[in-house]
XYZ file of C-alpha atoms in Angstrom:
594
model
C 0.027 -0.100 -0.145
C 1.111 3.842 -0.769
C 1.996 5.891 2.428
C -1.517 7.976 1.274
C -3.364 4.735 1.972
C -1.809 3.557 4.787
C -2.609 6.572 6.793
C -6.315 5.461 5.933
C -4.882 2.366 8.244
C -4.178 4.004 11.560
C -6.351 2.792 14.169
C -8.001 4.709 14.862
C -34.452 12.439 38.625
C -35.384 9.087 39.570
C -34.483 8.017 43.424
C -32.618 10.873 44.276
C -30.136 13.517 43.026
C -26.691 12.643 43.512
C -24.165 15.061 45.192
C -21.438 16.095 43.149
C -17.626 15.014 43.540
C -18.366 12.323 46.350
C -15.430 11.063 47.785
C -14.626 7.782 49.040
C -12.772 4.770 47.187
C -14.071 1.652 45.472
C -13.203 -0.448 48.371
C -15.339 1.577 50.916
C -18.762 0.333 52.383
C -21.434 2.074 49.357
C -22.310 5.703 50.882
C -26.019 6.470 49.998
C -26.726 8.740 46.962
C -28.757 11.578 48.845
C -30.872 14.520 47.651
C -34.252 16.209 47.854
C -37.436 14.559 47.223
C -40.274 16.738 45.382
C -43.372 17.619 47.300
C -46.056 14.639 46.465
C -43.151 12.464 45.118
C -43.236 9.700 47.356
C -43.817 6.137 45.673
C -42.968 7.804 42.540
C -38.909 8.135 42.567
C -37.477 5.357 39.993
C -33.567 4.482 39.231
C -33.173 3.437 35.906
C -30.550 1.689 35.163
C -29.263 2.108 31.579
C -29.054 4.872 29.450
C -29.714 2.947 26.032
C -32.975 3.521 23.808
C -34.843 1.065 26.254
C -33.747 3.154 29.420
C -34.178 6.527 27.869
C -37.646 5.507 26.658
C -38.796 4.226 30.120
C -37.281 7.553 31.132
C -39.311 9.406 28.585
C -42.635 7.499 29.722
C -41.855 7.987 33.348
C -41.132 11.466 32.972
C -44.139 12.259 31.355
C -46.757 10.742 33.839
C -45.146 12.774 36.517
C -42.437 10.269 38.615
C -39.112 11.576 39.556
C -36.736 9.834 37.192
C -33.074 9.319 37.849
C -30.771 7.401 34.980
C -27.724 5.832 35.569
C -25.795 4.887 32.812
C -22.330 2.875 32.848
C -20.677 4.455 30.056
C -19.278 8.402 29.739
C -22.523 9.357 27.067
C -26.139 8.362 26.860
C -27.857 5.902 23.825
C -25.926 2.748 24.270
C -25.344 1.080 21.144
C -27.921 3.496 19.096
C -25.997 6.708 19.679
C -22.915 8.282 17.472
C -19.608 9.413 19.002
C -16.817 12.057 18.074
C -13.823 10.426 16.412
C -11.260 11.829 18.641
C -8.321 14.783 17.552
C -10.267 14.570 13.909
C -12.076 17.845 14.164
C -9.816 20.639 12.671
C -10.410 24.271 11.402
C -13.509 24.860 13.735
C -14.875 21.875 12.442
C -16.762 19.037 14.032
C -15.123 15.878 14.819
C -15.778 12.987 12.436
C -18.755 10.994 13.223
C -18.127 7.350 14.261
C -20.716 4.658 15.502
C -21.210 1.132 16.771
C -23.174 0.671 13.805
C -25.046 2.463 11.335
C -28.962 3.179 11.631
C -31.816 1.466 9.989
C -35.282 2.194 11.135
C -37.395 0.215 8.603
C -41.328 1.505 7.854
C -42.754 -1.970 10.102
C -41.320 -0.262 13.240
C -44.239 0.970 14.890
C -43.344 1.884 18.718
C -40.114 3.627 18.370
C -41.409 5.998 15.786
C -44.381 7.061 17.764
C -41.097 8.227 20.641
C -39.440 10.263 17.462
C -42.277 12.292 16.942
C -42.779 13.259 20.435
C -39.159 14.582 21.045
C -38.956 18.157 20.012
C -36.691 19.373 16.980
C -36.357 22.853 15.857
C -38.056 23.427 12.636
C -39.944 20.127 12.452
C -43.564 19.311 12.722
C -43.171 15.870 14.151
C -40.068 16.175 16.024
C -37.059 14.091 15.294
C -39.304 11.567 13.207
C -38.939 14.387 10.247
C -35.189 13.578 10.194
C -35.740 10.118 8.831
C -34.929 9.722 5.224
C -36.181 7.070 3.127
C -33.800 5.080 0.837
C -34.990 4.095 -2.830
C -32.845 1.258 -3.327
C -31.155 -2.015 -1.821
C -27.909 -3.635 -2.952
C -26.577 -7.033 -3.118
C -23.183 -6.956 -3.974
C -21.791 -10.318 -5.353
C -18.156 -11.202 -5.362
C -16.631 -13.388 -8.238
C -17.332 -11.403 -11.236
C -20.708 -11.973 -10.919
C -23.093 -9.160 -11.026
C -24.726 -7.301 -8.282
C -28.326 -6.992 -7.952
C -30.076 -3.726 -7.262
C -34.109 -3.839 -6.156
C -35.454 -0.585 -6.389
C -37.784 -0.756 -3.852
C -40.915 1.024 -5.861
C -41.114 -2.124 -7.920
C -42.279 -4.154 -5.045
C -45.594 -3.097 -5.970
C -48.823 -3.357 -3.054
C -50.868 -6.028 -2.181
C -54.398 -6.329 -3.246
C -57.188 -4.673 -0.876
C -58.525 -8.283 -0.249
C -55.525 -10.887 0.269
C -56.010 -14.197 -0.386
C -53.199 -17.145 -0.127
C -53.067 -17.462 -3.625
C -52.770 -13.370 -4.145
C -49.937 -13.428 -1.456
C -48.225 -16.419 -2.975
C -48.110 -14.514 -6.147
C -47.114 -11.470 -4.452
C -44.154 -13.437 -2.649
C -43.012 -14.659 -5.976
C -42.768 -11.995 -7.612
C -40.583 -10.406 -4.750
C -38.380 -13.514 -4.471
C -38.055 -13.270 -8.077
C -37.128 -9.695 -7.823
C -34.825 -10.229 -5.203
C -32.766 -13.342 -5.702
C -32.636 -14.328 -9.670
C -32.975 -18.017 -8.330
C -34.016 -20.992 -10.180
C -37.699 -21.038 -10.656
C -38.362 -24.158 -8.432
C -36.073 -22.873 -5.912
C -37.951 -19.195 -5.923
C -41.482 -21.589 -5.800
C -40.189 -23.372 -3.004
C -39.364 -20.432 -0.506
C -42.396 -18.605 -1.701
C -43.929 -21.435 -0.361
C -42.239 -21.829 3.099
C -43.272 -17.679 3.452
C -46.931 -18.787 2.966
C -46.645 -21.676 5.522
C -44.973 -18.937 8.034
C -47.748 -16.170 7.328
C -50.587 -18.609 7.728
C -49.177 -20.489 10.719
C -51.100 -19.710 14.368
C -49.437 -18.521 17.035
C -49.397 -21.647 18.978
C -47.732 -23.170 15.886
C -44.974 -20.266 15.995
C -43.800 -20.726 19.211
C -44.320 -24.616 20.033
C -42.683 -25.887 16.439
C -40.928 -23.067 14.348
C -39.271 -21.634 17.683
C -37.167 -25.130 17.672
C -36.989 -25.222 14.027
C -33.576 -23.625 12.745
C -34.146 -21.274 9.765
C -31.824 -23.200 7.377
C -34.312 -26.452 8.220
C -37.304 -24.478 7.327
C -36.167 -23.345 3.902
C -34.759 -26.552 2.802
C -31.872 -25.170 2.291
C -29.478 -28.422 2.572
C -31.126 -29.577 -0.886
C -30.976 -26.266 -2.483
C -28.398 -24.916 -4.877
C -25.398 -22.707 -3.205
C -27.003 -19.434 -4.421
C -30.166 -20.020 -2.627
C -28.526 -21.186 0.552
C -26.111 -17.911 0.086
C -29.293 -15.342 -0.702
C -32.190 -16.877 1.676
C -30.656 -19.040 4.321
C -27.285 -18.263 5.212
C -27.328 -14.138 4.213
C -30.382 -13.153 5.884
C -29.608 -14.148 9.022
C -25.845 -13.079 9.172
C -26.442 -9.943 7.638
C -29.676 -9.202 9.093
C -30.007 -11.309 12.579
C -26.531 -11.368 13.223
C -26.892 -14.843 14.120
C -26.437 -18.154 11.807
C -28.607 -20.011 9.959
C -27.934 -23.280 11.674
C -28.917 -22.261 14.587
C -31.030 -18.925 14.078
C -34.653 -19.650 15.335
C -37.268 -19.986 12.207
C -39.969 -17.889 14.620
C -37.501 -14.944 15.079
C -36.151 -14.818 11.427
C -39.667 -15.473 9.844
C -41.292 -12.732 11.995
C -38.693 -9.945 10.508
C -38.574 -11.304 7.205
C -43.024 -11.169 7.782
C -43.162 -7.269 9.117
C -40.327 -6.280 6.323
C -42.460 -7.986 3.245
C -45.671 -6.327 4.589
C -43.808 -3.317 4.529
C -42.492 -3.660 0.953
C -45.817 -4.769 -0.066
C -47.643 -1.705 1.277
C -49.395 -2.999 4.534
C -49.374 -1.888 7.882
C -46.507 0.415 8.167
C -44.967 3.984 9.651
C -42.864 4.777 6.428
C -40.683 3.661 3.541
C -39.133 -0.127 3.929
C -35.364 1.338 4.346
C -35.415 4.573 6.495
C -32.105 6.504 7.839
C -31.351 9.612 9.654
C -30.332 12.903 8.292
C -27.336 13.608 10.552
C -25.278 11.446 12.881
C -27.488 10.067 15.284
C -26.587 11.941 18.099
C -27.474 15.426 15.923
C -30.456 14.422 14.764
C -31.934 11.956 17.561
C -30.240 11.455 21.005
C -28.914 14.763 21.829
C -32.344 16.457 21.093
C -33.823 13.113 23.537
C -31.903 13.877 26.468
C -32.523 17.905 26.225
C -35.908 16.890 26.068
C -35.902 14.533 28.854
C -34.246 17.520 31.081
C -36.751 19.482 30.567
C -38.977 16.843 31.665
C -36.881 16.923 35.393
C -35.101 13.836 34.195
C -31.750 13.531 36.007
C -29.014 11.692 34.300
C -25.281 10.385 35.774
C -23.322 9.182 33.113
C -19.988 7.033 34.151
C -22.062 5.049 36.649
C -21.745 1.147 36.422
C -24.561 -1.202 38.415
C -22.533 -3.783 40.386
C -25.427 -5.159 42.572
C -29.035 -4.923 42.996
C -29.988 -5.958 46.944
C -33.121 -7.198 48.101
C -34.968 -6.589 51.567
C -38.281 -7.598 52.440
C -38.913 -9.270 49.194
C -38.161 -5.795 47.230
C -35.400 -4.130 45.860
C -33.986 -1.810 48.758
C -30.980 -0.874 46.843
C -28.944 -0.673 43.880
C -25.168 -0.581 44.322
C -23.238 1.442 41.591
C -19.573 2.205 41.306
C -18.985 6.328 40.035
C -17.065 7.474 37.221
C -14.049 8.163 40.274
C -14.410 4.313 41.024
C -15.984 5.039 44.567
C -19.400 2.633 45.105
C -22.443 4.368 45.963
C -25.998 3.227 47.102
C -28.713 4.336 45.071
C -32.050 3.957 46.916
C -35.521 4.050 45.113
C -39.105 3.120 45.174
C -38.984 1.442 41.952
C -36.037 0.186 39.916
C -36.229 -0.269 36.028
C -33.392 -2.584 34.659
C -32.417 -0.979 31.516
C -28.868 -2.855 30.742
C -27.770 -5.426 28.289
C -28.870 -8.747 29.076
C -25.075 -9.761 29.356
C -24.718 -6.764 32.088
C -27.820 -6.767 33.438
C -27.804 -10.344 34.794
C -24.567 -9.665 36.535
C -26.297 -7.851 39.061
C -28.530 -10.155 40.151
C -27.365 -12.042 43.301
C -28.824 -15.215 44.905
C -31.165 -13.552 46.794
C -32.485 -11.627 43.734
C -32.492 -14.827 41.621
C -34.509 -16.544 44.699
C -36.920 -14.028 44.421
C -37.834 -14.663 40.782
C -36.462 -18.072 39.459
C -37.190 -17.013 36.238
C -34.052 -14.797 36.291
C -31.702 -17.478 35.974
C -33.214 -18.801 32.534
C -31.473 -15.544 31.426
C -28.112 -16.765 31.820
C -28.472 -19.071 28.835
C -29.586 -16.067 26.619
C -26.472 -15.736 24.423
C -24.850 -12.658 22.610
C -22.612 -12.555 19.345
C -20.409 -9.541 17.664
C -22.286 -6.948 15.398
C -19.560 -4.175 15.317
C -19.369 -1.250 12.830
C -16.559 0.700 11.488
C -16.100 3.751 9.204
C -14.379 4.757 6.373
C -14.176 8.419 5.892
C -13.265 9.077 2.193
C -11.967 12.092 0.155
C -14.531 11.701 -2.685
C -18.554 11.668 -2.358
C -18.904 7.997 -2.865
C -23.060 7.366 -2.597
C -22.736 3.781 -4.511
C -26.530 3.299 -4.098
C -29.461 5.312 -2.761
C -29.669 2.521 -0.062
C -27.942 -0.274 1.761
C -25.508 -2.457 0.510
C -25.938 -6.338 1.830
C -22.160 -7.901 0.373
C -23.828 -11.051 0.357
C -20.686 -12.881 -0.243
C -18.086 -11.616 2.107
C -16.563 -14.467 4.666
C -17.192 -11.200 7.081
C -21.065 -10.772 6.429
C -21.133 -7.150 5.819
C -23.089 -4.671 5.303
C -23.098 -0.841 4.211
C -23.905 2.403 3.937
C -23.007 5.538 2.484
C -23.887 8.409 4.328
C -23.433 11.573 3.417
C -26.121 11.560 0.392
C -28.864 11.761 3.419
C -27.284 14.578 5.636
C -29.293 17.152 3.745
C -28.638 20.855 4.774
C -24.584 19.563 5.709
C -21.605 19.840 3.712
C -19.409 17.021 4.762
C -15.829 18.666 4.015
C -17.216 22.360 5.798
C -18.883 21.044 8.824
C -16.585 17.884 9.946
C -12.919 16.390 9.844
C -9.919 18.780 8.538
C -11.715 19.739 5.201
C -10.769 17.317 3.194
C -13.301 14.375 4.163
C -16.378 14.087 1.651
C -18.279 11.117 2.711
C -18.499 8.123 5.831
C -18.972 4.899 4.109
C -20.499 2.885 7.802
C -19.729 -0.477 7.523
C -21.370 -3.414 9.807
C -19.453 -6.172 10.610
C -21.597 -9.676 12.031
C -19.364 -12.357 11.895
C -16.016 -12.511 13.386
C -15.294 -15.992 13.303
C -14.566 -17.119 10.145
C -11.460 -16.115 8.101
C -11.043 -13.395 6.073
C -9.889 -13.223 2.164
C -6.648 -11.065 3.372
C -5.252 -12.508 6.279
C -6.748 -15.877 6.150
C -7.792 -15.259 10.039
C -10.770 -14.656 11.948
C -11.907 -11.129 12.592
C -11.239 -11.732 16.458
C -7.570 -13.205 15.897
C -6.806 -9.729 13.903
C -5.302 -6.581 15.093
C -7.656 -3.609 14.728
C -5.908 -2.492 11.730
C -5.936 -5.573 10.066
C -9.843 -5.494 10.571
C -9.942 -2.300 8.399
C -7.610 -3.526 6.112
C -9.611 -6.883 5.886
C -13.107 -5.384 5.568
C -12.377 -2.694 2.808
C -10.486 -5.740 1.014
C -13.366 -7.719 1.112
C -16.097 -4.939 -0.045
C -13.496 -4.322 -3.222
C -13.871 -7.564 -3.684
C -17.480 -7.308 -4.197
C -18.107 -3.822 -5.937
C -14.553 -3.581 -7.640
C -14.831 -7.272 -9.758
C -16.895 -5.979 -12.558
C -14.475 -3.580 -14.148
C -15.586 -0.522 -12.121
C -13.515 1.153 -9.459
C -16.159 1.929 -6.967
C -13.672 1.988 -3.869
C -10.343 3.223 -4.589
C -7.453 3.250 -2.456
C -6.476 6.741 -3.264
C -9.600 8.166 -1.561
C -9.577 6.558 2.003
C -8.566 8.890 4.231
C -8.662 7.275 7.542
C -11.004 4.834 9.588
C -12.639 4.420 12.966
C -13.361 1.034 14.679
C -16.075 1.028 17.412
C -13.723 1.776 20.581
C -15.770 -0.980 22.377
C -13.546 -3.672 20.545
C -10.312 -4.694 21.850
C -7.981 -6.683 19.602
C -4.539 -7.370 19.727
C -3.835 -10.504 17.100
C -4.369 -13.293 19.947
C -6.933 -11.272 22.468
C -10.444 -9.940 21.547
C -12.959 -8.441 23.932
C -16.475 -6.428 22.760
C -18.235 -4.446 25.590
C -21.359 -4.103 23.757
C -22.365 -7.418 21.801
C -25.714 -8.014 20.391
C -28.104 -10.377 21.731
C -28.950 -13.304 19.024
C -31.421 -15.803 19.098
C -30.726 -19.263 18.547
C -33.886 -21.899 18.673
C -35.534 -21.994 21.974
C -34.357 -18.360 22.947
C -37.793 -17.162 22.860
C -37.986 -19.779 26.296
C -35.330 -18.042 28.193
C -36.688 -14.994 27.747
C -37.972 -12.993 30.762
C -41.752 -10.457 30.802
C -40.947 -7.025 31.679
C -42.167 -7.591 35.122
C -40.858 -9.578 37.481
C -41.690 -11.374 40.923
C -40.109 -8.987 42.498
C -42.610 -5.915 42.870
C -40.639 -2.653 42.444
C -38.135 -4.331 39.857
C -38.962 -4.183 36.102
C -36.953 -4.957 33.167
C -36.676 -3.271 29.656
C -34.055 -4.396 26.807
C -33.980 -5.996 23.088
C -33.698 -9.443 25.192
C -37.423 -9.115 27.305
C -40.022 -10.857 25.380
C -41.868 -8.694 23.120
C -43.734 -9.197 19.857
C -40.967 -7.964 17.406
C -38.687 -11.191 18.911
C -35.323 -9.596 17.315
C -32.607 -7.623 19.162
C -33.681 -4.243 17.676
C -33.958 -0.258 18.909
C -38.247 -1.244 18.267
C -37.764 -4.229 20.452
C -35.725 -2.405 23.276
C -38.652 0.354 22.870
C -41.780 -1.456 22.993
C -40.139 -3.189 26.617
C -39.515 -0.320 27.973
C -42.967 0.568 27.273
C -44.291 -2.586 28.573
C -42.015 -2.079 31.834
C -43.891 1.394 32.509
C -47.173 -0.101 32.049
C -46.505 -2.640 34.399
C -45.234 -0.537 37.107
C -48.270 1.919 36.231
C -50.162 -1.039 37.310
C -48.178 -1.877 40.488
C -48.501 1.388 41.405
C -52.186 1.657 40.964
C -51.609 4.366 38.896
C -54.731 5.938 36.728
C -52.107 7.473 34.060
C -52.840 6.702 30.680
C -50.894 3.683 29.978
C -47.870 3.534 27.094
C -49.415 2.378 23.862
C -47.600 -0.509 22.352
C -48.241 -1.412 18.686
C -47.851 -4.811 17.471
C -46.371 -6.091 14.441
C -49.203 -6.149 11.219
C -50.472 -9.151 10.625
C -53.286 -9.542 7.345
C -56.779 -9.491 9.278
C -57.971 -11.667 5.839
C -55.564 -14.654 6.926
C -57.057 -14.759 10.199
C -59.531 -17.493 9.648
C -56.330 -19.215 8.368
C -54.403 -19.163 11.254
C -57.462 -20.159 13.509
C -57.519 -23.236 11.242
C -53.930 -23.690 11.476
C -54.304 -23.483 15.357
C -57.004 -26.118 15.294
C -54.466 -28.482 12.821
C -51.597 -27.976 15.071
C -53.567 -28.948 18.144
C -54.381 -32.212 16.349
C -50.657 -32.942 15.221
C -51.472 -32.007 11.414
C -48.925 -29.906 9.181
C -50.128 -26.407 8.281
C -52.221 -26.687 5.166
C -49.930 -25.253 2.894
C -46.939 -26.938 4.288
C -45.350 -29.511 1.304
C -42.840 -30.541 3.258
């Protein structure tokens, strides 16, 4: 590589109001955090433990209903995995720092709860708050390697479902979609469309009792189909969208997401276009306005405060032991606690007494997480590629990407960010960290940070530059930024912000928002909600459910949070009822040809 290119690869008011500059050490006994309780707030003090999408949603809903809320977040910034972050030292000449992120934002139209929250966050000049910062994409690309032509799918070609939906009409629509999407053999398209029809007409009982136990690879019959079928419809969907492996991924989880996306793409039951992104870095377009609004509602935030333990007394959570930003342990008391941390962090805070009070919590130890982590490449030329996301379908590291500057209306990237030479940000998600790459022949977890960057760049070029066009050029690469939650030295690897995944049987171990402990509630993308997928929508819906449970527990007369389920076509309801009966008798779904 040239010196120029090498430059591109340089690693880059709940329970109480806390007192400032608290003294003590991490080894001292926890000191209580004290403060002033507002008049009339008895029984209404809530500690929200976690400041990601779930925690901020819970704080939002509670504050609007008059609760005194304090949010405690272990990171130095709010927003969790959804936040954007500054690339250290990258802003020059009065410009903002280059925007980095854990992974790009993708807010499909079948989300309904998160968009409702976005509408309720004021944003200057926007009639619908932060929701007006959503920008639709017009197409998606499946980038193929080995000289095969890439597949570009304009969303406008997907059409709409007829006013009255019949199984035949649905099958025709699914077949047409698969033909557009995959260019596979006719019999393979027909088979996959039939499998989708089976799913669409399956009862909830069959979905839970049967399809939850069946891997997506088996449900789709991938073992007896072509390599392209397996890559596009079995492996590709699960690794690149759900961030889990087709061999183990629950059909219930994958098909729920596919069903929602297809209804969205075909014009049914959606908030907006199938593929939407934000029109600015996430913090500018969403997180910062959100936290500003929550502060105006009286919410208090403490960042750099990590929860170490929840302590039980008299059958209730009496206190949470936290470690503050200075390393001192603090005791936080509240009337109610909402645990809004990712599952791998939340379960560490449940001691034996807490688990004994609610034995269901122990099942969370069986829930699994994996790596789906972002890296951004900053380019000296605008590089839109397509107006949408790219699924680099053949890459061993299961890469997806999006060129972001084209969406950031009202912003001049060179003038607003970095050192004046950066014109675009290619934001990339890497979903597979355990398979060898094409450049070094090593899994990502055995690479250094620089090797990861080089490997991802090489894999993208292998898919985009293999048909004669130089879509990505080394000469335009300015620098890169890998999520700082990932630590790599070539032999050891750790990731402090992993993604909850969904192998078969996972649903049975997922907890409800309401626990057996009267003042402890769970919010997070691992809590059992309708979408059944680790998403911002799932985190938002779980938080709303947790708040409703808290309102029920307290006997509050406040209006309950709306929790909107995924769309289901009402015309298919008779078939789903029939399938309920068939399933009870041990019979296959009416359309299941095996």
